[in-house]
PDB file of C-alpha atoms in Angstrom:
ATOM      1  CA  UNK A 195      52.945  -6.914 -37.256  1.00  0.00           C
ATOM      2  CA  UNK A 196      56.667  -7.254 -38.902  1.00  0.00           C
ATOM      3  CA  UNK A 197      58.326 -10.513 -39.275  1.00  0.00           C
ATOM      4  CA  UNK A 198      61.497 -11.325 -36.782  1.00  0.00           C
ATOM      5  CA  UNK A 199      62.416 -12.210 -33.080  1.00  0.00           C
ATOM      6  CA  UNK A 200      61.434  -8.899 -31.497  1.00  0.00           C
ATOM      7  CA  UNK A 201      57.995  -9.389 -32.968  1.00  0.00           C
ATOM      8  CA  UNK A 202      57.667 -13.075 -31.817  1.00  0.00           C
ATOM      9  CA  UNK A 203      58.873 -11.633 -28.347  1.00  0.00           C
ATOM     10  CA  UNK A 204      56.704  -9.225 -28.369  1.00  0.00           C
ATOM     11  CA  UNK A 205      53.565 -11.210 -28.998  1.00  0.00           C
ATOM     12  CA  UNK A 206      54.794 -14.252 -26.635  1.00  0.00           C
ATOM     13  CA  UNK A 207      54.717 -11.106 -23.625  1.00  0.00           C
ATOM     14  CA  UNK A 208      51.275 -10.038 -24.421  1.00  0.00           C
ATOM     15  CA  UNK A 209      49.658 -13.875 -24.518  1.00  0.00           C
ATOM     16  CA  UNK A 210      51.701 -14.345 -20.990  1.00  0.00           C
ATOM     17  CA  UNK A 211      50.331 -11.363 -19.517  1.00  0.00           C
ATOM     18  CA  UNK A 212      46.615 -12.108 -20.448  1.00  0.00           C
ATOM     19  CA  UNK A 213      46.552 -15.523 -18.743  1.00  0.00           C
ATOM     20  CA  UNK A 214      48.497 -13.873 -16.232  1.00  0.00           C
ATOM     21  CA  UNK A 215      45.693 -11.585 -15.434  1.00  0.00           C
ATOM     22  CA  UNK A 216      42.744 -13.057 -16.470  1.00  0.00           C
ATOM     23  CA  UNK A 217      39.438 -11.969 -16.760  1.00  0.00           C
ATOM     24  CA  UNK A 218      39.400  -9.010 -13.933  1.00  0.00           C
ATOM     25  CA  UNK A 219      35.454  -9.540 -13.829  1.00  0.00           C
ATOM     26  CA  UNK A 220      35.820 -13.292 -13.042  1.00  0.00           C
ATOM     27  CA  UNK A 221      38.223 -12.638 -10.364  1.00  0.00           C
ATOM     28  CA  UNK A 222      36.354  -9.545  -8.704  1.00  0.00           C
ATOM     29  CA  UNK A 223      32.827 -11.096  -9.015  1.00  0.00           C
ATOM     30  CA  UNK A 224      30.722  -9.606  -6.534  1.00  0.00           C
ATOM     31  CA  UNK A 225      32.741  -6.590  -5.603  1.00  0.00           C
ATOM     32  CA  UNK A 226      30.170  -3.528  -6.181  1.00  0.00           C
ATOM     33  CA  UNK A 227      32.696  -1.231  -7.137  1.00  0.00           C
ATOM     34  CA  UNK A 228      33.663  -3.678  -9.726  1.00  0.00           C
ATOM     35  CA  UNK A 229      30.272  -3.990 -11.016  1.00  0.00           C
ATOM     36  CA  UNK A 230      29.702  -0.054 -11.027  1.00  0.00           C
ATOM     37  CA  UNK A 231      32.803   0.082 -13.588  1.00  0.00           C
ATOM     38  CA  UNK A 232      31.770  -2.583 -15.837  1.00  0.00           C
ATOM     39  CA  UNK A 233      28.124  -1.298 -15.508  1.00  0.00           C
ATOM     40  CA  UNK A 234      29.357   2.241 -16.801  1.00  0.00           C
ATOM     41  CA  UNK A 235      31.580   0.937 -19.250  1.00  0.00           C
ATOM     42  CA  UNK A 236      29.000  -1.256 -21.020  1.00  0.00           C
ATOM     43  CA  UNK A 237      26.590   2.029 -21.046  1.00  0.00           C
ATOM     44  CA  UNK A 238      29.154   3.910 -22.516  1.00  0.00           C
ATOM     45  CA  UNK A 239      30.272   1.712 -25.364  1.00  0.00           C
ATOM     46  CA  UNK A 240      26.459   1.226 -26.169  1.00  0.00           C
ATOM     47  CA  UNK A 241      25.965   4.905 -26.645  1.00  0.00           C
ATOM     48  CA  UNK A 242      28.956   4.999 -28.599  1.00  0.00           C
ATOM     49  CA  UNK A 243      27.920   1.952 -31.077  1.00  0.00           C
ATOM     50  CA  UNK A 244      25.036   4.340 -31.264  1.00  0.00           C
ATOM     51  CA  UNK A 245      26.926   6.721 -33.434  1.00  0.00           C
ATOM     52  CA  UNK A 246      26.072   4.637 -36.011  1.00  0.00           C
ATOM     53  CA  UNK A 247      22.839   5.611 -37.586  1.00  0.00           C
ATOM     54  CA  UNK A 248      21.432   2.056 -38.055  1.00  0.00           C
ATOM     55  CA  UNK A 249      22.075  -1.149 -36.678  1.00  0.00           C
ATOM     56  CA  UNK A 250      25.437  -2.431 -37.994  1.00  0.00           C
ATOM     57  CA  UNK A 251      25.091  -5.519 -40.598  1.00  0.00           C
ATOM     58  CA  UNK A 252      28.624  -6.729 -39.023  1.00  0.00           C
ATOM     59  CA  UNK A 253      31.047  -5.799 -36.076  1.00  0.00           C
ATOM     60  CA  UNK A 254      33.876  -6.998 -34.747  1.00  0.00           C
ATOM     61  CA  UNK A 255      35.649  -6.794 -31.251  1.00  0.00           C
ATOM     62  CA  UNK A 256      39.155  -7.170 -31.322  1.00  0.00           C
ATOM     63  CA  UNK A 257      40.400  -8.293 -28.012  1.00  0.00           C
ATOM     64  CA  UNK A 258      37.133  -9.879 -27.271  1.00  0.00           C
ATOM     65  CA  UNK A 259      38.267 -12.327 -24.752  1.00  0.00           C
ATOM     66  CA  UNK A 260      35.427 -15.300 -24.540  1.00  0.00           C
ATOM     67  CA  UNK A 261      33.146 -12.732 -26.269  1.00  0.00           C
ATOM     68  CA  UNK A 262      30.620 -11.246 -23.768  1.00  0.00           C
ATOM     69  CA  UNK A 263      30.870  -7.697 -24.968  1.00  0.00           C
ATOM     70  CA  UNK A 264      29.959  -8.468 -28.577  1.00  0.00           C
ATOM     71  CA  UNK A 265      27.348 -11.365 -27.912  1.00  0.00           C
ATOM     72  CA  UNK A 266      25.283  -9.022 -25.533  1.00  0.00           C
ATOM     73  CA  UNK A 267      25.906  -6.468 -28.564  1.00  0.00           C
ATOM     74  CA  UNK A 268      23.884  -8.547 -30.948  1.00  0.00           C
ATOM     75  CA  UNK A 269      21.797  -9.746 -28.724  1.00  0.00           C
ATOM     76  CA  UNK A 270      20.339  -6.548 -28.212  1.00  0.00           C
ATOM     77  CA  UNK A 271      19.938  -5.753 -32.042  1.00  0.00           C
ATOM     78  CA  UNK A 272      23.218  -3.469 -32.200  1.00  0.00           C
ATOM     79  CA  UNK A 273      24.360  -5.735 -35.061  1.00  0.00           C
ATOM     80  CA  UNK A 274      22.643  -8.505 -37.119  1.00  0.00           C
ATOM     81  CA  UNK A 275      26.329 -10.778 -37.111  1.00  0.00           C
ATOM     82  CA  UNK A 276      29.060 -10.280 -34.375  1.00  0.00           C
ATOM     83  CA  UNK A 277      32.559 -11.472 -34.986  1.00  0.00           C
ATOM     84  CA  UNK A 278      35.751 -11.405 -32.578  1.00  0.00           C
ATOM     85  CA  UNK A 279      39.194 -11.987 -32.374  1.00  0.00           C
ATOM     86  CA  UNK A 280      41.717 -12.459 -29.309  1.00  0.00           C
ATOM     87  CA  UNK A 281      44.892 -13.354 -28.748  1.00  0.00           C
ATOM     88  CA  UNK A 282      44.684 -16.255 -26.185  1.00  0.00           C
ATOM     89  CA  UNK A 283      43.494 -19.392 -28.503  1.00  0.00           C
ATOM     90  CA  UNK A 284      42.006 -21.164 -25.116  1.00  0.00           C
ATOM     91  CA  UNK A 285      39.360 -17.495 -24.421  1.00  0.00           C
ATOM     92  CA  UNK A 286      38.177 -18.138 -28.544  1.00  0.00           C
ATOM     93  CA  UNK A 287      37.502 -21.800 -27.708  1.00  0.00           C
ATOM     94  CA  UNK A 288      35.665 -20.900 -24.434  1.00  0.00           C
ATOM     95  CA  UNK A 289      33.915 -18.109 -26.965  1.00  0.00           C
ATOM     96  CA  UNK A 290      32.569 -20.952 -29.754  1.00  0.00           C
ATOM     97  CA  UNK A 291      31.071 -22.833 -26.846  1.00  0.00           C
ATOM     98  CA  UNK A 292      29.799 -20.034 -24.626  1.00  0.00           C
ATOM     99  CA  UNK A 293      28.219 -18.255 -28.025  1.00  0.00           C
ATOM    100  CA  UNK A 294      27.607 -20.172 -31.410  1.00  0.00           C
ATOM    101  CA  UNK A 295      26.092 -17.476 -32.738  1.00  0.00           C
ATOM    102  CA  UNK A 296      29.417 -15.345 -33.193  1.00  0.00           C
ATOM    103  CA  UNK A 297      31.955 -15.902 -35.526  1.00  0.00           C
ATOM    104  CA  UNK A 298      35.538 -16.119 -33.744  1.00  0.00           C
ATOM    105  CA  UNK A 299      39.080 -16.027 -34.633  1.00  0.00           C
ATOM    106  CA  UNK A 300      42.533 -16.568 -33.020  1.00  0.00           C
ATOM    107  CA  UNK A 301      45.093 -14.338 -33.710  1.00  0.00           C
ATOM    108  CA  UNK A 302      46.945 -11.092 -33.889  1.00  0.00           C
ATOM    109  CA  UNK A 303      45.192  -7.847 -33.986  1.00  0.00           C
ATOM    110  CA  UNK A 304      47.980  -6.401 -36.091  1.00  0.00           C
ATOM    111  CA  UNK A 305      46.802  -9.086 -39.180  1.00  0.00           C
ATOM    112  CA  UNK A 306      42.991  -9.182 -39.168  1.00  0.00           C
ATOM    113  CA  UNK A 307      41.850 -12.070 -40.991  1.00  0.00           C
ATOM    114  CA  UNK A 308      38.973 -10.051 -42.890  1.00  0.00           C
ATOM    115  CA  UNK A 309      38.693  -7.909 -45.877  1.00  0.00           C
ATOM    116  CA  UNK A 310      39.268  -4.705 -46.248  1.00  0.00           C
ATOM    117  CA  UNK A 311      35.989  -2.144 -45.849  1.00  0.00           C
ATOM    118  CA  UNK A 312      34.263  -5.145 -44.327  1.00  0.00           C
ATOM    119  CA  UNK A 313      32.686  -3.979 -40.838  1.00  0.00           C
ATOM    120  CA  UNK A 314      30.203  -0.974 -39.793  1.00  0.00           C
ATOM    121  CA  UNK A 315      31.719  -1.453 -36.447  1.00  0.00           C
ATOM    122  CA  UNK A 316      34.995  -2.189 -34.846  1.00  0.00           C
ATOM    123  CA  UNK A 317      35.250  -2.114 -31.032  1.00  0.00           C
ATOM    124  CA  UNK A 318      37.976  -2.551 -28.875  1.00  0.00           C
ATOM    125  CA  UNK A 319      37.722  -2.366 -24.710  1.00  0.00           C
ATOM    126  CA  UNK A 320      41.207  -2.146 -22.846  1.00  0.00           C
ATOM    127  CA  UNK A 321      43.046  -3.539 -25.995  1.00  0.00           C
ATOM    128  CA  UNK A 322      45.154  -1.122 -27.003  1.00  0.00           C
ATOM    129  CA  UNK A 323      46.666   0.101 -23.498  1.00  0.00           C
ATOM    130  CA  UNK A 324      47.903  -3.806 -23.250  1.00  0.00           C
ATOM    131  CA  UNK A 325      49.653  -3.032 -26.566  1.00  0.00           C
ATOM    132  CA  UNK A 326      52.976  -1.290 -26.196  1.00  0.00           C
ATOM    133  CA  UNK A 327      53.096   2.598 -27.913  1.00  0.00           C
ATOM    134  CA  UNK A 328      54.920   2.343 -31.136  1.00  0.00           C
ATOM    135  CA  UNK A 329      55.192   0.253 -34.297  1.00  0.00           C
ATOM    136  CA  UNK A 330      52.984  -2.567 -32.881  1.00  0.00           C
ATOM    137  CA  UNK A 331      50.097  -0.328 -31.570  1.00  0.00           C
ATOM    138  CA  UNK A 332      50.331   1.929 -34.975  1.00  0.00           C
ATOM    139  CA  UNK A 333      49.600  -1.396 -37.095  1.00  0.00           C
ATOM    140  CA  UNK A 334      46.452  -2.190 -34.998  1.00  0.00           C
ATOM    141  CA  UNK A 335      45.608   0.681 -35.646  1.00  0.00           C
ATOM    142  CA  UNK A 336      46.014   0.397 -39.715  1.00  0.00           C
ATOM    143  CA  UNK A 337      44.172  -2.953 -39.689  1.00  0.00           C
ATOM    144  CA  UNK A 338      41.104  -0.945 -37.874  1.00  0.00           C
ATOM    145  CA  UNK A 339      41.274   1.244 -40.488  1.00  0.00           C
ATOM    146  CA  UNK A 340      41.288  -0.786 -43.262  1.00  0.00           C
ATOM    147  CA  UNK A 341      38.948  -3.307 -42.291  1.00  0.00           C
ATOM    148  CA  UNK A 342      36.249  -0.536 -41.608  1.00  0.00           C
ATOM    149  CA  UNK A 343      33.882   0.528 -44.469  1.00  0.00           C
ATOM    150  CA  UNK A 344      33.640   4.292 -44.894  1.00  0.00           C
ATOM    151  CA  UNK A 345      31.115   5.954 -42.923  1.00  0.00           C
ATOM    152  CA  UNK A 346      31.752   2.686 -40.444  1.00  0.00           C
ATOM    153  CA  UNK A 347      32.923   3.866 -36.835  1.00  0.00           C
ATOM    154  CA  UNK A 348      35.774   2.541 -34.428  1.00  0.00           C
ATOM    155  CA  UNK A 349      34.542   2.435 -30.863  1.00  0.00           C
ATOM    156  CA  UNK A 350      36.853   1.895 -27.536  1.00  0.00           C
ATOM    157  CA  UNK A 351      37.048   2.040 -23.940  1.00  0.00           C
ATOM    158  CA  UNK A 352      40.568   2.486 -22.618  1.00  0.00           C
ATOM    159  CA  UNK A 353      43.048   3.730 -19.836  1.00  0.00           C
ATOM    160  CA  UNK A 354      43.982   7.479 -20.201  1.00  0.00           C
ATOM    161  CA  UNK A 355      45.587   7.131 -17.242  1.00  0.00           C
ATOM    162  CA  UNK A 356      48.777   5.429 -16.187  1.00  0.00           C
ATOM    163  CA  UNK A 357      48.438   2.423 -13.498  1.00  0.00           C
ATOM    164  CA  UNK A 358      51.096   2.356 -11.013  1.00  0.00           C
ATOM    165  CA  UNK A 359      50.199  -0.980 -10.186  1.00  0.00           C
ATOM    166  CA  UNK A 360      50.023  -3.151 -13.383  1.00  0.00           C
ATOM    167  CA  UNK A 361      53.493  -2.638 -15.507  1.00  0.00           C
ATOM    168  CA  UNK A 362      52.006  -4.661 -18.611  1.00  0.00           C
ATOM    169  CA  UNK A 363      49.769  -1.526 -19.480  1.00  0.00           C
ATOM    170  CA  UNK A 364      50.455   2.254 -20.772  1.00  0.00           C
ATOM    171  CA  UNK A 365      47.664   4.525 -21.628  1.00  0.00           C
ATOM    172  CA  UNK A 366      46.025   4.850 -25.019  1.00  0.00           C
ATOM    173  CA  UNK A 367      45.962   8.813 -25.914  1.00  0.00           C
ATOM    174  CA  UNK A 368      43.981  11.420 -27.695  1.00  0.00           C
ATOM    175  CA  UNK A 369      46.874  12.537 -29.359  1.00  0.00           C
ATOM    176  CA  UNK A 370      47.530   8.754 -30.714  1.00  0.00           C
ATOM    177  CA  UNK A 371      44.270   8.356 -32.064  1.00  0.00           C
ATOM    178  CA  UNK A 372      44.424  11.633 -34.073  1.00  0.00           C
ATOM    179  CA  UNK A 373      47.561  10.624 -35.222  1.00  0.00           C
ATOM    180  CA  UNK A 374      46.563   6.944 -36.219  1.00  0.00           C
ATOM    181  CA  UNK A 375      42.858   7.924 -37.583  1.00  0.00           C
ATOM    182  CA  UNK A 376      43.819  11.178 -39.486  1.00  0.00           C
ATOM    183  CA  UNK A 377      40.392  12.534 -40.740  1.00  0.00           C
ATOM    184  CA  UNK A 378      38.120  10.918 -38.595  1.00  0.00           C
ATOM    185  CA  UNK A 379      35.290  12.439 -36.637  1.00  0.00           C
ATOM    186  CA  UNK A 380      36.512  11.898 -33.475  1.00  0.00           C
ATOM    187  CA  UNK A 381      33.940  11.685 -30.451  1.00  0.00           C
ATOM    188  CA  UNK A 382      35.313  11.028 -26.605  1.00  0.00           C
ATOM    189  CA  UNK A 383      34.295  11.019 -23.046  1.00  0.00           C
ATOM    190  CA  UNK A 384      36.087  10.771 -19.890  1.00  0.00           C
ATOM    191  CA  UNK A 385      34.624   7.949 -17.427  1.00  0.00           C
ATOM    192  CA  UNK A 386      36.013   5.111 -14.617  1.00  0.00           C
ATOM    193  CA  UNK A 387      36.791   5.930 -11.053  1.00  0.00           C
ATOM    194  CA  UNK A 388      40.229   4.600 -10.045  1.00  0.00           C
ATOM    195  CA  UNK A 389      39.618   1.343 -10.110  1.00  0.00           C
ATOM    196  CA  UNK A 390      42.066   0.498  -6.636  1.00  0.00           C
ATOM    197  CA  UNK A 391      39.429   3.287  -4.849  1.00  0.00           C
ATOM    198  CA  UNK A 392      36.024   2.035  -6.212  1.00  0.00           C
ATOM    199  CA  UNK A 393      36.705  -1.551  -5.386  1.00  0.00           C
ATOM    200  CA  UNK A 394      36.741  -0.511  -1.716  1.00  0.00           C
ATOM    201  CA  UNK A 395      33.817   1.565  -1.333  1.00  0.00           C
ATOM    202  CA  UNK A 396      32.197  -1.619  -0.304  1.00  0.00           C
ATOM    203  CA  UNK A 397      28.512  -0.606   1.094  1.00  0.00           C
ATOM    204  CA  UNK A 398      28.810   2.693  -0.124  1.00  0.00           C
ATOM    205  CA  UNK A 399      29.427   2.165  -3.589  1.00  0.00           C
ATOM    206  CA  UNK A 400      25.892   3.105  -4.953  1.00  0.00           C
ATOM    207  CA  UNK A 401      26.473   6.789  -3.030  1.00  0.00           C
ATOM    208  CA  UNK A 402      29.861   6.947  -2.928  1.00  0.00           C
ATOM    209  CA  UNK A 403      30.500   6.169  -6.740  1.00  0.00           C
ATOM    210  CA  UNK A 404      28.616   8.212  -8.480  1.00  0.00           C
ATOM    211  CA  UNK A 405      29.814  11.221  -6.416  1.00  0.00           C
ATOM    212  CA  UNK A 406      33.443  10.278  -6.926  1.00  0.00           C
ATOM    213  CA  UNK A 407      32.805  10.644 -10.646  1.00  0.00           C
ATOM    214  CA  UNK A 408      32.263  13.794 -10.895  1.00  0.00           C
ATOM    215  CA  UNK A 409      35.682  14.527 -10.182  1.00  0.00           C
ATOM    216  CA  UNK A 410      37.689  14.686 -13.484  1.00  0.00           C
ATOM    217  CA  UNK A 411      40.759  13.929 -11.669  1.00  0.00           C
ATOM    218  CA  UNK A 412      39.898  10.624 -10.309  1.00  0.00           C
ATOM    219  CA  UNK A 413      38.649   9.471 -13.985  1.00  0.00           C
ATOM    220  CA  UNK A 414      41.160   7.101 -15.509  1.00  0.00           C
ATOM    221  CA  UNK A 415      39.724   5.796 -18.762  1.00  0.00           C
ATOM    222  CA  UNK A 416      37.664   7.225 -21.736  1.00  0.00           C
ATOM    223  CA  UNK A 417      35.175   5.735 -23.990  1.00  0.00           C
ATOM    224  CA  UNK A 418      34.679   6.924 -27.614  1.00  0.00           C
ATOM    225  CA  UNK A 419      33.982   6.693 -30.935  1.00  0.00           C
ATOM    226  CA  UNK A 420      35.682   7.689 -34.051  1.00  0.00           C
ATOM    227  CA  UNK A 421      33.802   7.672 -37.572  1.00  0.00           C
ATOM    228  CA  UNK A 422      35.672   7.031 -40.959  1.00  0.00           C
ATOM    229  CA  UNK A 423      35.548   9.636 -43.615  1.00  0.00           C
ATOM    230  CA  UNK A 424      33.562   8.426 -46.489  1.00  0.00           C
ATOM    231  CA  UNK A 425      29.856   7.209 -47.448  1.00  0.00           C
TER     232      UNK A 425
END
């Protein structure tokens, strides 16, 4: 992130937006449709991390919140050591209490506090859609590229469609990924039934969600991986 008032204003906007929304999983605990969305997301993230031929030595999640995703991946053997970074210090404090096995940092993803080429996997779940397209989003992707080792992979889950109910987020498109990570081998799939529909399925969720997921027009997110050239 560049110096100056505009950059500071944007960081404050992000902090305010995250704090205002809070963790969706907590707010919608018990909603069957939301549970299906999270389960599908987590399966897809695990499948993407498996694109690495051997378990990662070090895995970093940016925008990790209090660390549930990276903690689960480490516990399941996808990485020997997990790291996380989030813009909200209070989330990191909670994560350190909940997951002492992780190394968690409060900070901005445009200036990652790690040396170049350190990580086998960098992961971001619904982070990039919270960052406005343009200079700041490009800066985040440049940092992802910097800290990935040659042959490492970037794994993401994020919006591919605009959400009319949330002005704080904007889609992260494949074209942006290709421009930001030129030369990377990119793979992705679409998923996630429109959340506003999925969360209203109620008792029909178990049958209705998989049927609705067959319709590409109803899939609002993408999940994929991109391998850095080399090694």
